[in-house]
Amino acid sequence: MAKLTQLIDNEVFLAYSTYATIVLLKMMLMSLCTAYFRLTRKAFANPEDAGVHSKGESAKKFLRTDPDVERARRCHLNDLENIVPFIGIGLLYSLSEQDLFTALLHFRIFAGSRFFHSISYLVPLPQPCRGLSFFVGFAVTLSMAYRLLTTALYL
């Protein structure tokens, strides 16, 4: 088992830790973005949330969907679908003695693609901006998995 001092000396692991933290924070900020849209559009999914703005029957008008809230929610769900695999595969990748330059390229492209994906989702930018940014991030994770399977893991 690797000792903590070995991890601290592993530049690829430190780079991974940096970019994993960045994309996880970005994903966490998407929940705040969704909450912002819910509050400013007064569109709530739960009766107790709508009840804060009005009581009784009039609170029911706040139990509704809003296009901006749904757009932010879908963007957040897309982050969950892509960042979680990146975290797992990236961790294994960073611990498998990969080249620092190649690792940084993977991590930076993935982080950039996720930021661009969120911007293109929330603004919204015309397609294929969002689709391309999704596939770039997806391809980066597949590339790391391929390198792991072909160079580092025992088969």
PDB file of C-alpha atoms in Angstrom:
ATOM      1  CA  MET A   1       0.000   0.000   0.000  1.00  0.00           C
ATOM      2  CA  ALA A   2       1.305   3.451  -0.904  1.00  0.00           C
ATOM      3  CA  LYS A   3       2.396   5.661   1.944  1.00  0.00           C
ATOM      4  CA  LEU A   4       1.146   9.228   2.189  1.00  0.00           C
ATOM      5  CA  THR A   5       4.642  10.577   1.565  1.00  0.00           C
ATOM      6  CA  GLN A   6       4.748   8.663  -1.725  1.00  0.00           C
ATOM      7  CA  LEU A   7       1.484  10.322  -2.790  1.00  0.00           C
ATOM      8  CA  ILE A   8       2.775  13.788  -1.913  1.00  0.00           C
ATOM      9  CA  ASP A   9       5.880  13.153  -4.029  1.00  0.00           C
ATOM     10  CA  ASN A  10       3.751  11.919  -6.955  1.00  0.00           C
ATOM     11  CA  GLU A  11       3.336  14.952  -9.228  1.00  0.00           C
ATOM     12  CA  VAL A  12       0.630  13.254 -11.279  1.00  0.00           C
ATOM     13  CA  PHE A  13      -1.386  12.577  -8.124  1.00  0.00           C
ATOM     14  CA  LEU A  14      -0.984  16.207  -7.025  1.00  0.00           C
ATOM     15  CA  ALA A  15      -2.146  17.397 -10.446  1.00  0.00           C
ATOM     16  CA  TYR A  16      -5.098  14.998 -10.265  1.00  0.00           C
ATOM     17  CA  SER A  17      -5.964  16.248  -6.773  1.00  0.00           C
ATOM     18  CA  THR A  18      -5.949  19.830  -8.016  1.00  0.00           C
ATOM     19  CA  TYR A  19      -8.175  19.234 -11.039  1.00  0.00           C
ATOM     20  CA  ALA A  20     -10.475  16.805  -9.220  1.00  0.00           C
ATOM     21  CA  THR A  21     -11.034  19.476  -6.569  1.00  0.00           C
ATOM     22  CA  ILE A  22     -11.743  22.092  -9.241  1.00  0.00           C
ATOM     23  CA  VAL A  23     -14.361  20.010 -11.058  1.00  0.00           C
ATOM     24  CA  LEU A  24     -15.955  18.834  -7.796  1.00  0.00           C
ATOM     25  CA  LEU A  25     -16.274  22.446  -6.629  1.00  0.00           C
ATOM     26  CA  LYS A  26     -17.763  23.361 -10.001  1.00  0.00           C
ATOM     27  CA  MET A  27     -20.275  20.540  -9.606  1.00  0.00           C
ATOM     28  CA  MET A  28     -21.157  21.752  -6.099  1.00  0.00           C
ATOM     29  CA  LEU A  29     -21.696  25.261  -7.455  1.00  0.00           C
ATOM     30  CA  MET A  30     -24.259  23.866  -9.872  1.00  0.00           C
ATOM     31  CA  SER A  31     -26.514  23.045  -6.883  1.00  0.00           C
ATOM     32  CA  LEU A  32     -26.286  26.684  -5.831  1.00  0.00           C
ATOM     33  CA  CYS A  33     -27.115  27.695  -9.393  1.00  0.00           C
ATOM     34  CA  THR A  34     -30.217  25.483  -9.333  1.00  0.00           C
ATOM     35  CA  ALA A  35     -31.236  26.928  -5.954  1.00  0.00           C
ATOM     36  CA  TYR A  36     -30.755  30.454  -7.294  1.00  0.00           C
ATOM     37  CA  PHE A  37     -33.056  29.761 -10.235  1.00  0.00           C
ATOM     38  CA  ARG A  38     -35.630  28.112  -7.946  1.00  0.00           C
ATOM     39  CA  LEU A  39     -35.686  31.120  -5.633  1.00  0.00           C
ATOM     40  CA  THR A  40     -35.674  33.829  -8.304  1.00  0.00           C
ATOM     41  CA  ARG A  41     -38.280  32.048 -10.468  1.00  0.00           C
ATOM     42  CA  LYS A  42     -40.294  30.863  -7.433  1.00  0.00           C
ATOM     43  CA  ALA A  43     -40.551  27.386  -8.900  1.00  0.00           C
ATOM     44  CA  PHE A  44     -40.381  24.676  -6.249  1.00  0.00           C
ATOM     45  CA  ALA A  45     -40.656  20.907  -6.359  1.00  0.00           C
ATOM     46  CA  ASN A  46     -41.761  20.376  -2.737  1.00  0.00           C
ATOM     47  CA  PRO A  47     -44.788  21.797  -0.891  1.00  0.00           C
ATOM     48  CA  GLU A  48     -42.721  22.741   2.159  1.00  0.00           C
ATOM     49  CA  ASP A  49     -40.433  24.864  -0.024  1.00  0.00           C
ATOM     50  CA  ALA A  50     -43.371  26.604  -1.689  1.00  0.00           C
ATOM     51  CA  GLY A  51     -44.933  27.131   1.736  1.00  0.00           C
ATOM     52  CA  VAL A  52     -42.112  29.496   2.670  1.00  0.00           C
ATOM     53  CA  HIS A  53     -43.384  32.023   0.095  1.00  0.00           C
ATOM     54  CA  SER A  54     -47.109  31.601   0.649  1.00  0.00           C
ATOM     55  CA  LYS A  55     -49.523  29.656   2.827  1.00  0.00           C
ATOM     56  CA  GLY A  56     -52.406  27.346   2.048  1.00  0.00           C
ATOM     57  CA  GLU A  57     -53.886  27.106  -1.415  1.00  0.00           C
ATOM     58  CA  SER A  58     -51.905  30.047  -2.786  1.00  0.00           C
ATOM     59  CA  ALA A  59     -48.664  28.109  -2.171  1.00  0.00           C
ATOM     60  CA  LYS A  60     -49.708  25.615  -4.851  1.00  0.00           C
ATOM     61  CA  LYS A  61     -48.942  28.137  -7.590  1.00  0.00           C
ATOM     62  CA  PHE A  62     -45.261  27.868  -6.630  1.00  0.00           C
ATOM     63  CA  LEU A  63     -45.271  24.077  -7.113  1.00  0.00           C
ATOM     64  CA  ARG A  64     -44.303  24.175 -10.749  1.00  0.00           C
ATOM     65  CA  THR A  65     -41.495  23.601 -13.179  1.00  0.00           C
ATOM     66  CA  ASP A  66     -39.533  26.396 -14.774  1.00  0.00           C
ATOM     67  CA  PRO A  67     -37.384  26.075 -17.912  1.00  0.00           C
ATOM     68  CA  ASP A  68     -34.374  27.788 -16.304  1.00  0.00           C
ATOM     69  CA  VAL A  69     -34.562  25.606 -13.185  1.00  0.00           C
ATOM     70  CA  GLU A  70     -34.831  22.474 -15.300  1.00  0.00           C
ATOM     71  CA  ARG A  71     -31.907  23.568 -17.483  1.00  0.00           C
ATOM     72  CA  ALA A  72     -29.714  24.060 -14.374  1.00  0.00           C
ATOM     73  CA  ARG A  73     -30.852  20.694 -12.975  1.00  0.00           C
ATOM     74  CA  ARG A  74     -30.015  18.885 -16.207  1.00  0.00           C
ATOM     75  CA  CYS A  75     -26.609  20.563 -16.303  1.00  0.00           C
ATOM     76  CA  HIS A  76     -25.964  19.409 -12.729  1.00  0.00           C
ATOM     77  CA  LEU A  77     -27.080  15.855 -13.554  1.00  0.00           C
ATOM     78  CA  ASN A  78     -24.758  15.827 -16.541  1.00  0.00           C
ATOM     79  CA  ASP A  79     -21.914  16.831 -14.210  1.00  0.00           C
ATOM     80  CA  LEU A  80     -22.761  13.901 -11.945  1.00  0.00           C
ATOM     81  CA  GLU A  81     -22.743  11.517 -14.902  1.00  0.00           C
ATOM     82  CA  ASN A  82     -19.322  12.694 -16.089  1.00  0.00           C
ATOM     83  CA  ILE A  83     -17.359  13.961 -13.103  1.00  0.00           C
ATOM     84  CA  VAL A  84     -17.922  10.868 -10.948  1.00  0.00           C
ATOM     85  CA  PRO A  85     -16.333   8.503 -13.535  1.00  0.00           C
ATOM     86  CA  PHE A  86     -13.503  11.013 -14.030  1.00  0.00           C
ATOM     87  CA  ILE A  87     -12.829  11.005 -10.273  1.00  0.00           C
ATOM     88  CA  GLY A  88     -12.608   7.205 -10.113  1.00  0.00           C
ATOM     89  CA  ILE A  89     -10.667   6.598 -13.311  1.00  0.00           C
ATOM     90  CA  GLY A  90      -8.507   9.675 -12.736  1.00  0.00           C
ATOM     91  CA  LEU A  91      -7.513   8.423  -9.298  1.00  0.00           C
ATOM     92  CA  LEU A  92      -6.411   5.066 -10.658  1.00  0.00           C
ATOM     93  CA  TYR A  93      -4.695   6.811 -13.559  1.00  0.00           C
ATOM     94  CA  SER A  94      -2.797   9.157 -11.232  1.00  0.00           C
ATOM     95  CA  LEU A  95      -1.544   6.258  -9.116  1.00  0.00           C
ATOM     96  CA  SER A  96      -0.294   4.219 -12.083  1.00  0.00           C
ATOM     97  CA  GLU A  97       2.970   6.021 -12.877  1.00  0.00           C
ATOM     98  CA  GLN A  98       1.735   7.961 -15.890  1.00  0.00           C
ATOM     99  CA  ASP A  99       3.682  10.727 -17.626  1.00  0.00           C
ATOM    100  CA  LEU A 100       3.069  14.155 -16.011  1.00  0.00           C
ATOM    101  CA  PHE A 101       2.676  16.023 -19.316  1.00  0.00           C
ATOM    102  CA  THR A 102       0.070  13.563 -20.606  1.00  0.00           C
ATOM    103  CA  ALA A 103      -1.738  13.498 -17.263  1.00  0.00           C
ATOM    104  CA  LEU A 104      -1.903  17.298 -17.113  1.00  0.00           C
ATOM    105  CA  LEU A 105      -3.238  17.330 -20.657  1.00  0.00           C
ATOM    106  CA  HIS A 106      -5.997  14.885 -19.686  1.00  0.00           C
ATOM    107  CA  PHE A 107      -6.908  16.732 -16.487  1.00  0.00           C
ATOM    108  CA  ARG A 108      -6.893  20.221 -18.013  1.00  0.00           C
ATOM    109  CA  ILE A 109      -8.895  19.262 -21.071  1.00  0.00           C
ATOM    110  CA  PHE A 110     -11.471  17.501 -18.907  1.00  0.00           C
ATOM    111  CA  ALA A 111     -11.837  20.456 -16.528  1.00  0.00           C
ATOM    112  CA  GLY A 112     -12.060  22.917 -19.412  1.00  0.00           C
ATOM    113  CA  SER A 113     -14.662  20.809 -21.204  1.00  0.00           C
ATOM    114  CA  ARG A 114     -16.838  20.649 -18.074  1.00  0.00           C
ATOM    115  CA  PHE A 115     -16.703  24.414 -17.561  1.00  0.00           C
ATOM    116  CA  PHE A 116     -17.492  25.034 -21.224  1.00  0.00           C
ATOM    117  CA  HIS A 117     -20.306  22.472 -21.056  1.00  0.00           C
ATOM    118  CA  SER A 118     -21.922  24.298 -18.133  1.00  0.00           C
ATOM    119  CA  ILE A 119     -21.585  27.673 -19.810  1.00  0.00           C
ATOM    120  CA  SER A 120     -23.015  26.355 -23.061  1.00  0.00           C
ATOM    121  CA  TYR A 121     -25.876  24.700 -21.147  1.00  0.00           C
ATOM    122  CA  LEU A 122     -26.824  27.684 -18.991  1.00  0.00           C
ATOM    123  CA  VAL A 123     -26.407  30.536 -21.492  1.00  0.00           C
ATOM    124  CA  PRO A 124     -27.520  28.555 -23.791  1.00  0.00           C
ATOM    125  CA  LEU A 125     -25.077  28.455 -26.674  1.00  0.00           C
ATOM    126  CA  PRO A 126     -26.195  26.888 -29.948  1.00  0.00           C
ATOM    127  CA  GLN A 127     -25.505  23.243 -30.582  1.00  0.00           C
ATOM    128  CA  PRO A 128     -23.086  21.596 -31.209  1.00  0.00           C
ATOM    129  CA  CYS A 129     -21.241  23.573 -28.470  1.00  0.00           C
ATOM    130  CA  ARG A 130     -22.720  21.607 -25.594  1.00  0.00           C
ATOM    131  CA  GLY A 131     -22.525  18.270 -27.390  1.00  0.00           C
ATOM    132  CA  LEU A 132     -18.899  18.734 -28.373  1.00  0.00           C
ATOM    133  CA  SER A 133     -17.878  19.774 -24.871  1.00  0.00           C
ATOM    134  CA  PHE A 134     -19.629  16.700 -23.455  1.00  0.00           C
ATOM    135  CA  PHE A 135     -17.876  14.354 -25.898  1.00  0.00           C
ATOM    136  CA  VAL A 136     -14.473  15.960 -25.298  1.00  0.00           C
ATOM    137  CA  GLY A 137     -14.742  15.306 -21.549  1.00  0.00           C
ATOM    138  CA  PHE A 138     -16.103  11.817 -22.152  1.00  0.00           C
ATOM    139  CA  ALA A 139     -13.259  11.035 -24.574  1.00  0.00           C
ATOM    140  CA  VAL A 140     -10.681  12.214 -22.010  1.00  0.00           C
ATOM    141  CA  THR A 141     -12.055   9.803 -19.407  1.00  0.00           C
ATOM    142  CA  LEU A 142     -12.102   6.985 -21.977  1.00  0.00           C
ATOM    143  CA  SER A 143      -8.516   7.830 -22.937  1.00  0.00           C
ATOM    144  CA  MET A 144      -7.373   7.553 -19.322  1.00  0.00           C
ATOM    145  CA  ALA A 145      -9.240   4.244 -18.946  1.00  0.00           C
ATOM    146  CA  TYR A 146      -7.655   2.919 -22.149  1.00  0.00           C
ATOM    147  CA  ARG A 147      -4.156   3.922 -20.987  1.00  0.00           C
ATOM    148  CA  LEU A 148      -4.808   2.235 -17.646  1.00  0.00           C
ATOM    149  CA  LEU A 149      -5.977  -0.974 -19.254  1.00  0.00           C
ATOM    150  CA  THR A 150      -3.149  -1.130 -21.777  1.00  0.00           C
ATOM    151  CA  THR A 151      -0.198   0.020 -19.688  1.00  0.00           C
ATOM    152  CA  ALA A 152      -0.755  -0.199 -15.977  1.00  0.00           C
ATOM    153  CA  LEU A 153      -3.308  -2.755 -14.886  1.00  0.00           C
ATOM    154  CA  TYR A 154      -2.833  -6.481 -14.552  1.00  0.00           C
ATOM    155  CA  LEU A 155      -4.947  -8.400 -17.035  1.00  0.00           C
TER     156      LEU A 155
END
